[in-house]
Amino acid sequence: MKKTFVLLMSAAMILASCKQKETTADMKLPVDKKATKETVELYNTLFSSLDKGIMLGHQDALAYGHSWYKEAGRSDVKDVTGDYPAVIGWELGHVEIGAEFNLDSVYFSDMKRYIKETYDRGGITTASWHGDNIVTGNTSWDCAQDSVVRTILPNGSNHAKYLTWLDRVADFFLDLKDDEGNLIPVVFRMYHEHTGAWFWWGSGQCTPEEYKQLWIMTVQHLRDKKDVHNLLYAYSPSETKDEAEFLERYPGDDYVDMVGYDCYVPGKNAESVVKYKEAMDRNLKIVTGYAAKSGKIPTIGETGMESIPDSTYFTQAVYPVISQYKIAWVLFWRNAWESGKPDHFYAPFTGHSSASDFKEFVAKPNILMNTDLKQ
Ligand code: BMA
């Protein structure tokens, strides 16, 4: 009797493992060929979700919002719409120097908890990284020198020190675990807006070749040296004029899983909204066109209109443009909690003049919130 049971169990286990192999064999693989099962699943889900709609993302959604900080279960997007964003963005700036909290005062221990909560709810996490300038110790916006990247690259004077910074970034990702101890997958959107010249890795601060080397060195260190296998890599310049500019600093298809761009309304008036719609349309064409050719997942890395003075921004400016394209998500930037930044918010909060427009936008069948991901 016991023997029969053991035999039956072994047969069931062999069948189960064959089934698992079959499904993974059918799946596309990201640039990390050793990516964890959950990361491969996320990668494939992102492709299939392109046919379902566009996920809504919000930066720092769970940590704070306009005029509040750290209230369990709260999110400005949820206050207004009743649902969490499908995608939540987090900022790693200062993890590299071993700080307890990031440059916007979010504790990394809290961030890890929020990432797990999001994962448990079926949501997706993406991370950006405004790492400090290693030469001066100032912020990522310190562009006084044009040699920071050069000093970080192999043989550069800061190379060894920079690897210790990357080690800390790796340790953060390796500490994101679900209840079973599996690593939680994250889309890492690193060295973003590099076609602009406002970060030390920007177009005025390094050559295209140096930028590419920085990117490749980072992927190789995280993936191959530190064995971080729960990442998808997202490339996100600021808006560009054409595919040539978009690709000028592109590190290559072997190092990128998602292609996107960052684009904001450049002012507060109607004219800037018109310019924004043009820029969004042009960049969506570039990004979806390149994604189709190269087999990458297109997305919008960051967008928004600061303080949303246009009360129909979501349904009249964003929706008519993005709904013409198949993209994974649209991520709106953060709603600052800091008292000194009352106008720095990109999603409405309860009582804001754009709240009803945002509700209408989110209710569109092709705009996906957290709950929609489970259906
Ligand atoms: C910027 C602003 C800053 C913030 C940084 C990193 O766009 O929101 O206030 O510190 O992103 O999150």
JSON list of N, CA, C and O and ligand atoms in Angstrom, two decimals, residues 59-60 64 90-93 102-105 128-130 140-141 192-193 199 264 302 306 333-336 338 341 344 346, ligand 1:
[
{"chain": "A", "resi": 59, "resn": "GLN", "atom": "N", "xyz": [4.01, 56.68, -9.25]},
{"chain": "A", "resi": 59, "resn": "GLN", "atom": "CA", "xyz": [5.28, 56.62, -8.51]},
{"chain": "A", "resi": 59, "resn": "GLN", "atom": "C", "xyz": [5.02, 56.80, -7.01]},
{"chain": "A", "resi": 59, "resn": "GLN", "atom": "O", "xyz": [4.25, 57.70, -6.62]},
{"chain": "A", "resi": 60, "resn": "ASP", "atom": "N", "xyz": [5.66, 55.97, -6.21]},
{"chain": "A", "resi": 60, "resn": "ASP", "atom": "CA", "xyz": [5.61, 56.07, -4.73]},
{"chain": "A", "resi": 60, "resn": "ASP", "atom": "C", "xyz": [4.19, 55.98, -4.17]},
{"chain": "A", "resi": 60, "resn": "ASP", "atom": "O", "xyz": [3.95, 56.43, -3.03]},
{"chain": "A", "resi": 64, "resn": "TYR", "atom": "N", "xyz": [3.29, 57.62, 0.36]},
{"chain": "A", "resi": 64, "resn": "TYR", "atom": "CA", "xyz": [2.80, 58.95, 0.73]},
{"chain": "A", "resi": 64, "resn": "TYR", "atom": "C", "xyz": [1.95, 59.49, -0.42]},
{"chain": "A", "resi": 64, "resn": "TYR", "atom": "O", "xyz": [1.91, 58.90, -1.51]},
{"chain": "A", "resi": 90, "resn": "TRP", "atom": "N", "xyz": [9.08, 52.87, -7.72]},
{"chain": "A", "resi": 90, "resn": "TRP", "atom": "CA", "xyz": [9.83, 53.22, -6.51]},
{"chain": "A", "resi": 90, "resn": "TRP", "atom": "C", "xyz": [11.17, 53.81, -6.92]},
{"chain": "A", "resi": 90, "resn": "TRP", "atom": "O", "xyz": [11.69, 53.50, -7.98]},
{"chain": "A", "resi": 91, "resn": "GLU", "atom": "N", "xyz": [11.71, 54.59, -6.04]},
{"chain": "A", "resi": 91, "resn": "GLU", "atom": "CA", "xyz": [12.95, 55.31, -6.32]},
{"chain": "A", "resi": 91, "resn": "GLU", "atom": "C", "xyz": [14.05, 54.82, -5.38]},
{"chain": "A", "resi": 91, "resn": "GLU", "atom": "O", "xyz": [13.89, 54.85, -4.17]},
{"chain": "A", "resi": 92, "resn": "LEU", "atom": "N", "xyz": [15.17, 54.39, -5.96]},
{"chain": "A", "resi": 92, "resn": "LEU", "atom": "CA", "xyz": [16.24, 53.80, -5.16]},
{"chain": "A", "resi": 92, "resn": "LEU", "atom": "C", "xyz": [17.33, 54.79, -4.72]},
{"chain": "A", "resi": 92, "resn": "LEU", "atom": "O", "xyz": [18.25, 54.39, -4.01]},
{"chain": "A", "resi": 93, "resn": "GLY", "atom": "N", "xyz": [17.26, 56.02, -5.18]},
{"chain": "A", "resi": 93, "resn": "GLY", "atom": "CA", "xyz": [18.32, 56.99, -4.89]},
{"chain": "A", "resi": 93, "resn": "GLY", "atom": "C", "xyz": [18.72, 56.99, -3.41]},
{"chain": "A", "resi": 93, "resn": "GLY", "atom": "O", "xyz": [17.87, 57.21, -2.55]},
{"chain": "A", "resi": 102, "resn": "ASN", "atom": "N", "xyz": [15.39, 56.74, 1.15]},
{"chain": "A", "resi": 102, "resn": "ASN", "atom": "CA", "xyz": [15.79, 57.28, -0.16]},
{"chain": "A", "resi": 102, "resn": "ASN", "atom": "C", "xyz": [15.76, 58.81, -0.17]},
{"chain": "A", "resi": 102, "resn": "ASN", "atom": "O", "xyz": [15.44, 59.44, 0.85]},
{"chain": "A", "resi": 103, "resn": "LEU", "atom": "N", "xyz": [16.03, 59.41, -1.30]},
{"chain": "A", "resi": 103, "resn": "LEU", "atom": "CA", "xyz": [16.14, 60.87, -1.36]},
{"chain": "A", "resi": 103, "resn": "LEU", "atom": "C", "xyz": [14.81, 61.57, -1.18]},
{"chain": "A", "resi": 103, "resn": "LEU", "atom": "O", "xyz": [14.77, 62.79, -1.03]},
{"chain": "A", "resi": 104, "resn": "ASP", "atom": "N", "xyz": [13.70, 60.82, -1.19]},
{"chain": "A", "resi": 104, "resn": "ASP", "atom": "CA", "xyz": [12.40, 61.41, -0.90]},
{"chain": "A", "resi": 104, "resn": "ASP", "atom": "C", "xyz": [11.87, 60.93, 0.46]},
{"chain": "A", "resi": 104, "resn": "ASP", "atom": "O", "xyz": [10.66, 60.96, 0.72]},
{"chain": "A", "resi": 105, "resn": "SER", "atom": "N", "xyz": [12.78, 60.46, 1.29]},
{"chain": "A", "resi": 105, "resn": "SER", "atom": "CA", "xyz": [12.47, 60.03, 2.67]},
{"chain": "A", "resi": 105, "resn": "SER", "atom": "C", "xyz": [11.57, 58.81, 2.77]},
{"chain": "A", "resi": 105, "resn": "SER", "atom": "O", "xyz": [10.80, 58.69, 3.73]},
{"chain": "A", "resi": 128, "resn": "SER", "atom": "N", "xyz": [13.20, 53.22, -10.32]},
{"chain": "A", "resi": 128, "resn": "SER", "atom": "CA", "xyz": [14.14, 54.16, -10.95]},
{"chain": "A", "resi": 128, "resn": "SER", "atom": "C", "xyz": [15.28, 54.38, -9.95]},
{"chain": "A", "resi": 128, "resn": "SER", "atom": "O", "xyz": [15.18, 53.98, -8.79]},
{"chain": "A", "resi": 129, "resn": "TRP", "atom": "N", "xyz": [16.33, 55.05, -10.39]},
{"chain": "A", "resi": 129, "resn": "TRP", "atom": "CA", "xyz": [17.49, 55.21, -9.49]},
{"chain": "A", "resi": 129, "resn": "TRP", "atom": "C", "xyz": [18.20, 56.53, -9.78]},
{"chain": "A", "resi": 129, "resn": "TRP", "atom": "O", "xyz": [18.92, 56.64, -10.75]},
{"chain": "A", "resi": 130, "resn": "HIS", "atom": "N", "xyz": [17.93, 57.51, -8.93]},
{"chain": "A", "resi": 130, "resn": "HIS", "atom": "CA", "xyz": [18.66, 58.78, -9.00]},
{"chain": "A", "resi": 130, "resn": "HIS", "atom": "C", "xyz": [19.87, 58.65, -8.07]},
{"chain": "A", "resi": 130, "resn": "HIS", "atom": "O", "xyz": [19.89, 59.23, -6.98]},
{"chain": "A", "resi": 140, "resn": "SER", "atom": "N", "xyz": [22.32, 63.33, -8.08]},
{"chain": "A", "resi": 140, "resn": "SER", "atom": "CA", "xyz": [22.42, 62.90, -9.49]},
{"chain": "A", "resi": 140, "resn": "SER", "atom": "C", "xyz": [22.30, 64.09, -10.45]},
{"chain": "A", "resi": 140, "resn": "SER", "atom": "O", "xyz": [22.65, 63.98, -11.61]},
{"chain": "A", "resi": 141, "resn": "TRP", "atom": "N", "xyz": [21.78, 65.22, -9.94]},
{"chain": "A", "resi": 141, "resn": "TRP", "atom": "CA", "xyz": [21.63, 66.41, -10.79]},
{"chain": "A", "resi": 141, "resn": "TRP", "atom": "C", "xyz": [22.92, 67.23, -10.86]},
{"chain": "A", "resi": 141, "resn": "TRP", "atom": "O", "xyz": [22.95, 68.24, -11.54]},
{"chain": "A", "resi": 192, "resn": "HIS", "atom": "N", "xyz": [17.91, 56.83, -16.52]},
{"chain": "A", "resi": 192, "resn": "HIS", "atom": "CA", "xyz": [16.83, 57.33, -17.38]},
{"chain": "A", "resi": 192, "resn": "HIS", "atom": "C", "xyz": [17.07, 58.79, -17.81]},
{"chain": "A", "resi": 192, "resn": "HIS", "atom": "O", "xyz": [17.93, 59.49, -17.26]},
{"chain": "A", "resi": 193, "resn": "GLU", "atom": "N", "xyz": [16.27, 59.22, -18.76]},
{"chain": "A", "resi": 193, "resn": "GLU", "atom": "CA", "xyz": [16.31, 60.61, -19.28]},
{"chain": "A", "resi": 193, "resn": "GLU", "atom": "C", "xyz": [17.71, 61.03, -19.69]},
{"chain": "A", "resi": 193, "resn": "GLU", "atom": "O", "xyz": [18.08, 62.21, -19.59]},
{"chain": "A", "resi": 199, "resn": "PHE", "atom": "N", "xyz": [21.36, 64.93, -15.64]},
{"chain": "A", "resi": 199, "resn": "PHE", "atom": "CA", "xyz": [21.90, 63.95, -14.69]},
{"chain": "A", "resi": 199, "resn": "PHE", "atom": "C", "xyz": [23.36, 63.68, -15.05]},
{"chain": "A", "resi": 199, "resn": "PHE", "atom": "O", "xyz": [23.74, 63.86, -16.21]},
{"chain": "A", "resi": 264, "resn": "TYR", "atom": "N", "xyz": [6.89, 65.10, -20.16]},
{"chain": "A", "resi": 264, "resn": "TYR", "atom": "CA", "xyz": [5.99, 65.88, -19.30]},
{"chain": "A", "resi": 264, "resn": "TYR", "atom": "C", "xyz": [5.37, 67.04, -20.07]},
{"chain": "A", "resi": 264, "resn": "TYR", "atom": "O", "xyz": [5.95, 67.51, -21.06]},
{"chain": "A", "resi": 302, "resn": "GLU", "atom": "N", "xyz": [7.70, 57.64, -17.58]},
{"chain": "A", "resi": 302, "resn": "GLU", "atom": "CA", "xyz": [7.22, 58.69, -16.67]},
{"chain": "A", "resi": 302, "resn": "GLU", "atom": "C", "xyz": [6.46, 59.71, -17.49]},
{"chain": "A", "resi": 302, "resn": "GLU", "atom": "O", "xyz": [6.89, 60.07, -18.58]},
{"chain": "A", "resi": 306, "resn": "GLU", "atom": "N", "xyz": [2.47, 68.75, -14.02]},
{"chain": "A", "resi": 306, "resn": "GLU", "atom": "CA", "xyz": [2.63, 69.11, -12.62]},
{"chain": "A", "resi": 306, "resn": "GLU", "atom": "C", "xyz": [1.44, 69.94, -12.12]},
{"chain": "A", "resi": 306, "resn": "GLU", "atom": "O", "xyz": [1.06, 70.93, -12.76]},
{"chain": "A", "resi": 333, "resn": "TRP", "atom": "N", "xyz": [4.05, 60.51, -12.42]},
{"chain": "A", "resi": 333, "resn": "TRP", "atom": "CA", "xyz": [5.08, 60.75, -11.40]},
{"chain": "A", "resi": 333, "resn": "TRP", "atom": "C", "xyz": [4.45, 61.01, -10.04]},
{"chain": "A", "resi": 333, "resn": "TRP", "atom": "O", "xyz": [3.23, 61.02, -9.88]},
{"chain": "A", "resi": 334, "resn": "ARG", "atom": "N", "xyz": [5.27, 61.23, -9.05]},
{"chain": "A", "resi": 334, "resn": "ARG", "atom": "CA", "xyz": [4.85, 61.17, -7.65]},
{"chain": "A", "resi": 334, "resn": "ARG", "atom": "C", "xyz": [4.00, 62.36, -7.20]},
{"chain": "A", "resi": 334, "resn": "ARG", "atom": "O", "xyz": [4.06, 63.45, -7.78]},
{"chain": "A", "resi": 335, "resn": "ASN", "atom": "N", "xyz": [3.23, 62.14, -6.14]},
{"chain": "A", "resi": 335, "resn": "ASN", "atom": "CA", "xyz": [2.51, 63.21, -5.46]},
{"chain": "A", "resi": 335, "resn": "ASN", "atom": "C", "xyz": [3.32, 63.52, -4.21]},
{"chain": "A", "resi": 335, "resn": "ASN", "atom": "O", "xyz": [3.22, 62.80, -3.21]},
{"chain": "A", "resi": 336, "resn": "ALA", "atom": "N", "xyz": [4.13, 64.57, -4.28]},
{"chain": "A", "resi": 336, "resn": "ALA", "atom": "CA", "xyz": [5.04, 64.85, -3.16]},
{"chain": "A", "resi": 336, "resn": "ALA", "atom": "C", "xyz": [4.27, 65.11, -1.87]},
{"chain": "A", "resi": 336, "resn": "ALA", "atom": "O", "xyz": [3.22, 65.73, -1.87]},
{"chain": "A", "resi": 338, "resn": "GLU", "atom": "N", "xyz": [6.03, 66.47, 0.76]},
{"chain": "A", "resi": 338, "resn": "GLU", "atom": "CA", "xyz": [6.80, 67.51, 1.43]},
{"chain": "A", "resi": 338, "resn": "GLU", "atom": "C", "xyz": [6.05, 68.85, 1.43]},
{"chain": "A", "resi": 338, "resn": "GLU", "atom": "O", "xyz": [5.55, 69.27, 0.39]},
{"chain": "A", "resi": 341, "resn": "LYS", "atom": "N", "xyz": [6.70, 71.43, -1.24]},
{"chain": "A", "resi": 341, "resn": "LYS", "atom": "CA", "xyz": [6.43, 71.12, -2.65]},
{"chain": "A", "resi": 341, "resn": "LYS", "atom": "C", "xyz": [4.93, 70.91, -2.88]},
{"chain": "A", "resi": 341, "resn": "LYS", "atom": "O", "xyz": [4.51, 69.86, -3.40]},
{"chain": "A", "resi": 344, "resn": "HIS", "atom": "N", "xyz": [3.86, 69.87, -6.43]},
{"chain": "A", "resi": 344, "resn": "HIS", "atom": "CA", "xyz": [4.56, 68.76, -7.09]},
{"chain": "A", "resi": 344, "resn": "HIS", "atom": "C", "xyz": [3.72, 67.48, -6.96]},
{"chain": "A", "resi": 344, "resn": "HIS", "atom": "O", "xyz": [3.96, 66.63, -6.11]},
{"chain": "A", "resi": 346, "resn": "TYR", "atom": "N", "xyz": [1.19, 64.66, -9.62]},
{"chain": "A", "resi": 346, "resn": "TYR", "atom": "CA", "xyz": [0.87, 64.31, -11.01]},
{"chain": "A", "resi": 346, "resn": "TYR", "atom": "C", "xyz": [-0.37, 63.41, -11.15]},
{"chain": "A", "resi": 346, "resn": "TYR", "atom": "O", "xyz": [-0.80, 63.12, -12.26]},
{"chain": "B", "resi": 1, "resn": "BMA", "atom": "C1", "xyz": [12.11, 64.25, -9.31]},
{"chain": "B", "resi": 1, "resn": "BMA", "atom": "C2", "xyz": [11.36, 65.07, -8.28]},
{"chain": "B", "resi": 1, "resn": "BMA", "atom": "C3", "xyz": [12.21, 65.14, -7.05]},
{"chain": "B", "resi": 1, "resn": "BMA", "atom": "C4", "xyz": [12.54, 63.73, -6.55]},
{"chain": "B", "resi": 1, "resn": "BMA", "atom": "C5", "xyz": [13.11, 62.88, -7.67]},
{"chain": "B", "resi": 1, "resn": "BMA", "atom": "C6", "xyz": [13.33, 61.44, -7.29]},
{"chain": "B", "resi": 1, "resn": "BMA", "atom": "O1", "xyz": [11.48, 64.24, -10.51]},
{"chain": "B", "resi": 1, "resn": "BMA", "atom": "O2", "xyz": [10.12, 64.47, -7.98]},
{"chain": "B", "resi": 1, "resn": "BMA", "atom": "O3", "xyz": [11.52, 65.86, -6.04]},
{"chain": "B", "resi": 1, "resn": "BMA", "atom": "O4", "xyz": [13.43, 63.77, -5.48]},
{"chain": "B", "resi": 1, "resn": "BMA", "atom": "O5", "xyz": [12.27, 62.94, -8.79]},
{"chain": "B", "resi": 1, "resn": "BMA", "atom": "O6", "xyz": [12.15, 60.81, -6.91]}
]
